[in-house]
Coordinates of C-alpha atoms and ligand atoms in Angstrom, one line a residue:
M1 CA -0.1 0.0 -0.2
A2 CA 1.2 3.6 -1.0
P3 CA 1.8 5.7 2.1
A4 CA -0.8 7.9 3.1
N5 CA -0.5 11.7 2.6
C6 CA 2.4 11.3 0.4
P7 CA 2.3 13.5 -2.8
M8 CA 2.8 11.3 -5.6
G9 CA 4.1 11.9 -9.1
P10 CA 1.9 10.6 -12.2
S11 CA 3.9 7.3 -12.9
T12 CA 4.0 6.3 -9.2
R13 CA 0.4 7.0 -9.1
A14 CA -0.4 4.9 -12.1
L15 CA 1.6 2.2 -10.7
H16 CA 0.1 2.3 -7.3
A17 CA -3.3 4.2 -7.0
D18 CA -5.0 0.6 -7.3
D19 CA -2.8 -1.1 -4.6
A20 CA -5.9 -1.2 -2.2
L21 CA -7.7 -3.2 -4.6
N22 CA -4.9 -5.9 -4.8
V23 CA -6.2 -8.7 -2.8
V24 CA -4.0 -11.3 -4.5
S25 CA -0.4 -12.1 -4.2
D26 CA 0.1 -11.8 -8.0
V27 CA 2.4 -9.0 -8.9
A28 CA 0.7 -8.8 -12.2
P29 CA -3.4 -8.2 -11.7
P30 CA -5.0 -11.1 -12.9
M31 CA -7.9 -11.2 -15.3
H32 CA -11.3 -11.8 -13.7
V33 CA -14.0 -12.9 -16.2
A34 CA -17.2 -13.9 -13.9
T35 CA -20.2 -11.8 -14.3
T36 CA -21.6 -12.9 -11.1
F37 CA -19.8 -13.1 -7.6
R38 CA -20.8 -15.0 -4.7
Y39 CA -22.5 -13.4 -1.5
S40 CA -20.7 -13.8 1.9
D41 CA -20.9 -17.1 3.5
N42 CA -21.7 -15.3 6.7
P43 CA -25.4 -14.6 7.1
D44 CA -24.9 -11.5 9.2
D45 CA -22.7 -10.1 6.2
L46 CA -25.7 -10.1 4.0
V47 CA -27.1 -6.7 3.0
P48 CA -30.2 -6.9 0.8
V49 CA -30.0 -4.6 -2.2
A50 CA -33.0 -2.2 -0.5
D51 CA -30.3 -1.2 2.0
L52 CA -27.5 -1.1 -0.2
S53 CA -26.2 2.0 -2.3
G54 CA -23.9 0.1 -5.0
Y55 CA -21.8 3.3 -5.1
D56 CA -20.9 3.3 -1.7
Q57 CA -20.3 -0.6 -1.3
E58 CA -16.5 -1.8 -0.8
K59 CA -14.5 -1.5 -3.9
T60 CA -13.6 -5.1 -3.4
T61 CA -17.0 -6.5 -3.3
H62 CA -18.7 -7.2 -6.5
I63 CA -22.3 -8.7 -7.3
Y64 CA -22.5 -8.7 -10.7
S65 CA -20.6 -7.4 -13.5
R66 CA -22.9 -4.5 -14.9
L67 CA -22.8 -2.9 -11.8
T68 CA -18.8 -3.4 -10.7
A69 CA -16.4 -5.9 -11.5
P70 CA -12.6 -6.2 -10.4
N71 CA -10.5 -5.1 -13.4
P72 CA -13.0 -2.0 -14.5
T73 CA -12.9 -1.0 -10.9
R74 CA -9.1 -1.1 -10.8
F75 CA -8.9 0.7 -14.0
E76 CA -11.2 3.3 -12.7
A77 CA -9.2 3.7 -9.2
I78 CA -6.0 4.6 -11.3
L79 CA -7.7 7.1 -13.6
S80 CA -9.4 8.5 -10.6
S81 CA -6.1 9.5 -9.3
L82 CA -4.7 10.6 -12.7
L83 CA -7.6 12.6 -13.7
N84 CA -7.9 14.2 -10.2
G85 CA -11.5 13.5 -10.1
E86 CA -14.0 10.6 -9.7
A87 CA -13.5 8.5 -12.9
I88 CA -16.3 6.3 -14.2
S89 CA -15.5 3.9 -17.3
Y90 CA -17.5 3.1 -20.4
S91 CA -17.6 0.7 -23.3
S92 CA -16.4 3.3 -25.9
G93 CA -15.8 7.3 -25.8
L94 CA -19.1 7.8 -27.2
S95 CA -20.9 6.0 -24.9
A96 CA -19.2 8.1 -22.0
L97 CA -20.4 11.2 -24.1
H98 CA -24.1 9.5 -24.2
A99 CA -23.9 9.3 -20.6
A100 CA -22.7 12.9 -19.9
L101 CA -25.8 13.9 -22.0
V102 CA -28.0 11.5 -19.8
L103 CA -26.6 13.2 -16.7
L104 CA -26.8 16.7 -17.6
N105 CA -30.1 16.9 -20.2
P106 CA -29.1 20.2 -21.6
R107 CA -31.4 22.0 -24.0
R108 CA -28.6 23.5 -25.7
I109 CA -25.0 22.6 -26.5
A110 CA -22.2 24.7 -28.1
I111 CA -19.7 22.6 -29.9
G112 CA -17.2 23.2 -32.7
N113 CA -16.3 20.8 -35.5
G114 CA -13.9 18.2 -33.8
Y115 CA -14.8 14.5 -33.6
H116 CA -17.6 13.7 -35.8
G117 CA -19.0 10.8 -33.7
C118 CA -19.7 13.2 -30.9
H119 CA -22.0 15.3 -33.4
G120 CA -23.9 12.0 -34.2
V121 CA -24.4 11.2 -30.4
I122 CA -25.8 14.8 -30.2
S123 CA -28.2 14.1 -33.1
L124 CA -29.7 11.3 -31.1
F125 CA -30.3 13.6 -28.3
T126 CA -31.9 16.1 -30.7
R127 CA -34.1 13.3 -31.9
L128 CA -35.2 12.5 -28.4
T129 CA -35.3 15.6 -26.3
G130 CA -34.9 18.5 -29.3
L131 CA -31.5 19.3 -27.8
Q132 CA -30.2 22.1 -29.9
K133 CA -26.9 22.6 -31.1
L134 CA -25.0 25.9 -31.2
D135 CA -21.8 27.2 -32.6
L136 CA -18.6 26.7 -30.2
D137 CA -18.2 30.7 -30.2
C138 CA -21.8 31.6 -29.9
P139 CA -22.6 34.7 -28.0
A140 CA -22.8 33.8 -24.2
E141 CA -26.4 35.2 -24.2
Q142 CA -27.6 32.3 -26.4
L143 CA -26.9 29.7 -23.1
E144 CA -29.0 29.3 -20.4
A145 CA -28.7 27.6 -17.1
G146 CA -28.1 23.9 -17.4
D147 CA -26.6 24.2 -21.1
V148 CA -23.4 22.8 -22.0
I149 CA -20.2 23.9 -24.0
H150 CA -18.5 21.0 -25.2
L151 CA -15.1 21.9 -25.8
E152 CA -12.8 19.3 -27.7
T153 CA -9.0 20.1 -26.9
P154 CA -6.6 19.8 -28.6
V155 CA -9.0 19.3 -31.3
N156 CA -9.5 16.6 -34.0
P157 CA -8.0 16.5 -36.6
E158 CA -5.7 19.4 -36.4
G159 CA -4.1 19.0 -33.0
T160 CA -4.5 22.7 -31.9
A161 CA -5.5 23.8 -28.8
F162 CA -8.4 25.9 -27.2
N163 CA -8.3 28.1 -24.1
I164 CA -10.1 26.0 -21.5
Q165 CA -10.3 28.7 -18.8
A166 CA -12.2 31.0 -21.2
Y167 CA -14.9 28.7 -22.2
A168 CA -15.2 27.7 -18.5
E169 CA -15.8 31.2 -17.5
K170 CA -18.0 32.0 -20.4
A171 CA -20.5 28.7 -19.6
H172 CA -20.3 29.6 -15.9
S173 CA -21.4 33.1 -16.5
R174 CA -24.5 31.7 -17.7
G175 CA -24.9 28.9 -15.3
A176 CA -24.0 26.5 -17.9
Y177 CA -21.3 23.7 -17.8
L178 CA -18.2 22.9 -19.5
I179 CA -17.2 19.3 -20.9
V180 CA -13.9 18.9 -22.1
D181 CA -13.1 16.2 -24.5
G182 CA -9.4 15.7 -23.3
T183 CA -8.8 12.6 -25.6
F184 CA -5.9 14.3 -27.4
A185 CA -4.0 15.5 -24.3
P186 CA -4.2 13.0 -21.5
P187 CA -3.3 13.7 -18.0
F188 CA 0.3 15.5 -17.4
L189 CA -0.3 17.3 -20.6
Q190 CA -3.4 19.0 -19.7
E191 CA -5.4 19.1 -16.4
P192 CA -9.0 20.5 -17.3
F193 CA -10.3 20.6 -14.0
Q194 CA -7.8 23.2 -13.0
W195 CA -9.0 25.6 -15.8
G196 CA -12.7 25.2 -14.9
A197 CA -14.1 22.0 -16.5
D198 CA -16.8 20.7 -14.9
L199 CA -16.8 17.2 -16.6
V200 CA -13.8 15.5 -18.3
M201 CA -14.4 13.0 -21.1
H202 CA -11.8 10.7 -22.6
S203 CA -11.8 8.2 -25.2
G204 CA -9.8 5.8 -23.8
T205 CA -9.6 3.8 -27.0
K206 CA -6.6 6.4 -27.6
Y207 CA -4.1 7.0 -25.1
F208 CA -5.4 5.3 -22.1
G209 CA -5.4 2.0 -24.0
G210 CA -2.2 3.3 -25.9
H211 CA -1.8 -0.2 -28.1
S212 CA -4.5 -0.1 -30.5
D213 CA -6.3 -2.9 -28.8
V214 CA -8.9 -1.6 -26.3
L215 CA -12.4 0.1 -26.8
C216 CA -13.2 2.6 -23.9
G217 CA -14.3 5.7 -22.6
V218 CA -14.1 7.6 -19.4
L219 CA -16.1 10.5 -17.8
A220 CA -14.4 12.3 -14.6
T221 CA -16.0 14.7 -12.2
Q222 CA -15.0 16.6 -9.1
R223 CA -18.7 16.6 -7.9
K224 CA -19.6 13.4 -5.9
D225 CA -23.5 14.1 -6.7
W226 CA -22.6 13.7 -10.4
A227 CA -20.2 10.7 -9.7
R228 CA -23.0 8.8 -7.7
Q229 CA -25.5 9.7 -10.5
L230 CA -23.4 8.6 -13.3
F231 CA -22.6 5.4 -11.5
Q232 CA -26.2 4.8 -10.9
D233 CA -27.2 5.7 -14.4
R234 CA -24.8 3.0 -15.9
V235 CA -26.4 0.3 -14.3
Y236 CA -29.3 1.0 -16.6
L237 CA -27.3 2.2 -19.6
G238 CA -25.5 -1.2 -19.3
S239 CA -22.4 0.5 -21.4
V240 CA -19.4 -0.8 -18.9
M241 CA -16.1 -1.8 -20.0
G242 CA -15.4 -5.4 -20.6
N243 CA -13.2 -7.4 -18.4
M244 CA -10.5 -8.0 -20.9
E245 CA -10.6 -4.6 -22.1
S246 CA -10.2 -3.2 -18.3
W247 CA -7.5 -5.9 -17.8
L248 CA -5.7 -4.3 -20.9
G249 CA -6.5 -0.8 -19.4
V250 CA -4.5 -1.4 -16.2
R251 CA -1.6 -2.7 -17.9
S252 CA -1.6 0.2 -20.4
L253 CA -2.2 2.9 -17.6
R254 CA 1.4 1.7 -15.9
T255 CA 3.2 3.4 -18.9
L256 CA 1.0 6.3 -19.6
E257 CA 3.4 8.9 -18.6
V258 CA 6.5 7.6 -20.4
R259 CA 4.4 6.8 -23.7
V260 CA 2.8 10.2 -23.8
Q261 CA 5.7 12.2 -23.0
R262 CA 7.9 10.3 -25.7
Q263 CA 4.9 10.9 -28.3
S264 CA 4.5 14.2 -27.5
Q265 CA 8.3 15.0 -27.6
N266 CA 8.3 13.1 -31.1
A267 CA 5.2 15.1 -32.6
T268 CA 6.7 18.4 -31.5
S269 CA 10.1 17.3 -33.2
L270 CA 8.6 16.5 -36.3
V271 CA 6.3 19.3 -36.7
S272 CA 9.0 21.7 -35.8
W273 CA 11.2 20.1 -38.6
L274 CA 8.1 20.1 -41.1
N275 CA 7.4 23.6 -40.4
G276 CA 10.8 24.8 -40.2
A277 CA 11.5 23.1 -43.7
L278 CA 8.4 24.7 -45.2
H279 CA 9.2 28.0 -44.4
A280 CA 13.2 27.8 -45.1
P281 CA 14.1 30.9 -47.3
S282 CA 15.1 29.9 -50.5
P283 CA 16.4 26.4 -49.8
A284 CA 19.1 24.9 -52.3
P285 CA 17.2 22.9 -55.1
D286 CA 16.7 19.1 -54.6
S287 CA 17.5 19.8 -50.6
D288 CA 15.2 18.2 -48.3
E289 CA 13.6 21.4 -47.5
A290 CA 13.0 22.1 -51.4
V291 CA 11.0 18.8 -51.6
V292 CA 9.1 19.7 -48.6
Q293 CA 8.1 23.0 -50.0
R294 CA 6.9 21.3 -53.3
A295 CA 4.8 18.7 -51.6
L296 CA 3.3 20.4 -48.5
E297 CA 0.9 22.9 -48.3
Q298 CA 0.6 23.7 -44.3
V299 CA 1.0 22.1 -40.5
F300 CA -1.5 22.2 -38.1
H301 CA -0.2 21.7 -34.2
A302 CA -0.6 23.4 -30.8
S303 CA 3.2 23.9 -30.7
L304 CA 2.6 26.3 -33.8
Q305 CA 0.3 28.8 -32.0
K306 CA 2.6 31.1 -31.2
E307 CA 0.1 33.9 -30.8
D308 CA -1.7 31.9 -28.0
E309 CA 1.6 31.3 -25.9
S310 CA 0.2 33.5 -23.1
W311 CA -2.5 30.9 -21.8
L312 CA -1.3 27.7 -23.9
L313 CA 1.9 27.3 -22.0
K314 CA -0.2 27.5 -18.8
Q315 CA -2.6 25.0 -19.8
M316 CA -0.1 22.6 -21.4
P317 CA 3.1 23.2 -19.7
R318 CA 4.6 19.8 -20.0
G319 CA 4.3 19.4 -23.9
F320 CA 1.2 19.3 -26.6
G321 CA -0.6 16.5 -27.9
P322 CA 1.1 13.8 -30.1
V323 CA -1.5 14.5 -32.9
F324 CA -1.0 16.9 -35.7
S325 CA -2.2 17.2 -39.4
I326 CA -0.5 18.5 -42.6
T327 CA -2.2 19.7 -46.0
M328 CA -0.6 18.6 -49.1
K329 CA -0.3 20.7 -52.1
T330 CA -2.9 18.5 -54.0
E331 CA -5.4 16.1 -53.2
D332 CA -3.5 13.8 -55.2
F333 CA -0.6 13.9 -53.2
A334 CA -2.8 13.4 -50.1
R335 CA -4.4 10.1 -51.5
K336 CA -0.8 8.7 -52.4
L337 CA 1.4 10.0 -49.3
P338 CA 0.3 6.9 -47.0
S339 CA 1.2 4.5 -49.8
K340 CA 4.8 5.7 -50.0
L341 CA 5.7 5.4 -46.1
A342 CA 7.4 2.5 -44.4
F343 CA 6.8 3.6 -40.9
F344 CA 3.3 5.2 -40.7
Q345 CA 0.5 2.8 -41.2
H346 CA -2.7 3.9 -43.0
A347 CA -5.5 3.5 -40.6
T348 CA -7.8 5.4 -38.7
S349 CA -7.6 5.9 -34.9
L350 CA -4.7 7.5 -32.8
G351 CA -2.7 7.1 -29.5
G352 CA -0.9 3.9 -30.0
V353 CA 2.5 3.2 -29.7
E354 CA 2.5 2.7 -33.5
T355 CA 2.5 5.8 -35.7
L356 CA -0.6 6.1 -38.0
I357 CA -1.2 8.4 -40.8
E358 CA -4.8 8.8 -42.2
W359 CA -6.0 10.4 -45.3
R360 CA -8.9 12.0 -43.0
T361 CA -11.5 12.0 -45.8
M362 CA -11.4 8.3 -45.8
S363 CA -13.6 8.1 -42.4
D364 CA -14.8 12.2 -41.9
A365 CA -16.6 13.7 -44.7
T366 CA -16.3 17.2 -43.5
V367 CA -12.5 17.7 -43.6
D368 CA -10.3 19.4 -46.3
R369 CA -9.5 16.6 -48.8
R370 CA -5.8 17.5 -48.8
L371 CA -5.7 16.8 -45.2
L372 CA -3.8 14.0 -43.7
R373 CA -3.9 13.4 -39.8
I374 CA -0.8 11.9 -38.1
S375 CA -0.8 10.1 -34.8
V376 CA 2.9 10.0 -33.7
G377 CA 4.0 6.7 -31.8
L378 CA 7.3 5.6 -30.2
E379 CA 9.4 5.1 -33.0
N380 CA 12.5 7.3 -33.2
W381 CA 11.7 10.4 -34.7
E382 CA 14.3 10.9 -36.7
D383 CA 13.2 7.6 -38.7
L384 CA 9.9 9.1 -39.1
R385 CA 11.2 12.3 -40.7
Q386 CA 13.3 10.5 -42.8
D387 CA 10.5 8.3 -44.1
L388 CA 8.2 11.4 -44.7
V389 CA 11.2 13.1 -46.6
T390 CA 11.5 9.9 -48.9
A391 CA 7.8 9.6 -49.5
F392 CA 7.7 13.5 -50.5
R393 CA 10.4 13.1 -52.5
E394 CA 8.8 10.3 -54.4
L395 CA 5.5 12.2 -54.8
V396 CA 7.2 15.3 -56.3
E397 CA 9.1 13.1 -58.6
D398 CA 5.9 11.3 -59.3
K399 CA 7.7 7.8 -59.0
Ligands
PLP401 C1 -12.1 8.7 -30.8 C2 -12.7 9.7 -30.2 C3 -14.2 10.0 -29.8 C4 -14.9 8.7 -29.6 O1 -14.1 7.6 -28.8 P1 -14.6 5.9 -29.1 O2 -13.8 5.3 -28.1 O3 -14.2 5.9 -30.5 O4 -16.2 6.0 -29.0 C5 -14.2 10.8 -29.0 N1 -13.6 12.1 -28.9 C6 -12.6 12.5 -29.5 C7 -11.7 13.4 -29.4 C8 -11.8 10.9 -30.3 O5 -10.6 11.2 -30.8

C-alpha cells in the first residue's frame, strides 16, 4: 500500500493508485472473467439490495458485472488518481459522452467541429429531447442555465488547442456547464479541472489503451453527486467496459506517462522540422527543404500557436498532444502519401504506440480533402522524418 498523505508523481500513481484493490499476491493483476460473484458465507454480512447503495459499497466486493467488477474497478481507481476527479469507465468514448448528456440533459449544446462521432451522439439527443446545437463561439447570451459547452481540446484532426479557462468562464457566467473532451491530451499534458471544466471526457481507446487494442471511454468529475448519478445511470445504460478491456487498460496505464511524454516530444520534433523546412528561405534545389516545399501546404499543431502562448504554455506546460495534421499541395498527393511510407500505417484512430497516418477524408466527410492526420507513436522521430522526406521526394518526382 502507498504511504498515506504522500504526494506522488503521475507514474507512481499509475503504478500504485490501485494498491488497495490488490487482494491477491500476483504482481501482475489477474483477469477476472466472472459476471456474477458469490455473496458472503456469513449470514450477518448479507445486505439486501434495498439497504445497499452500489456506489458506496466496498470496492473489493462485487455482485454482478453490469454494476462493478474487479478489473474495471482497478482501471477506474488509477484514472481517478490521474484525472484528479472520480472516474467512471464506459464501453467506448461515445458511450461516455452519451452518459454525460443523460446526466446533464441540456437544452442547448455549444460545440465546434472536432470529432464527428460526438455530433452523432448529439443528433440522437436532438431526436429524443430536441437538444439544440449552437456554435462553439456563439454569443454567451444564447446559453441558459443547465446548457453545455462541449470543448474538444486539442481538437481533431488538427491537434490545435483551445483556451479551457475562457470557455469555462463563458459557460459559468450563464449557469451552463463545460465538458472537456481531452482525448488528444491525456493527464500530465493538460489538467482541465484546474481551468474550470465541470466534466472531463476521454476516449480511452486512444492514449489510455495506447496499444490500438482496447475500446473504452471515461468520464471524470469532482462532484460527488454527479459521480453517484453517473454510477447509477450506468447500471441501466449498461455501457460498462469489458473485463478483458479493463485488464488491458490497467496494463496500459502503467506506462501512460512515459508513452505520452515520448509521443509528445516526437510529434513536436517532427512538426518543428516540417514547419521549419516549409518556411526555409530559398532552399538549395533538390534539398530536403525544397522537396517539402513542393509537396506540403501547411502544418497544424498546438506547438505552432505562437500567438496563443500566454495561456497555452500555462494550460499545456509539459508539452502538446501527439497528434498533428498536414495539408498537401494537392488532393492527389494526400491520397498517395500513405502508400509511400514505411513506418506510418494507413489507418484511422490514434494514440497507439505505432505511428498512424490517415487521409482523413476516408473517415470524416467534413474535412479538407488534402488533409492527413498523423498520430505519432514511439518510433525514433528521426526515422519518421526520413520516411516522410523520402515519401515527399517520390511524390514530387512522380515515382
Ligand atoms: C475517438 C474519439 C472519440 C470517440 O471515442 P470512441 O472510443 O471511438 O467511442 C471521441 N472524441 C475524440 C476526440 C476521439 O478522438
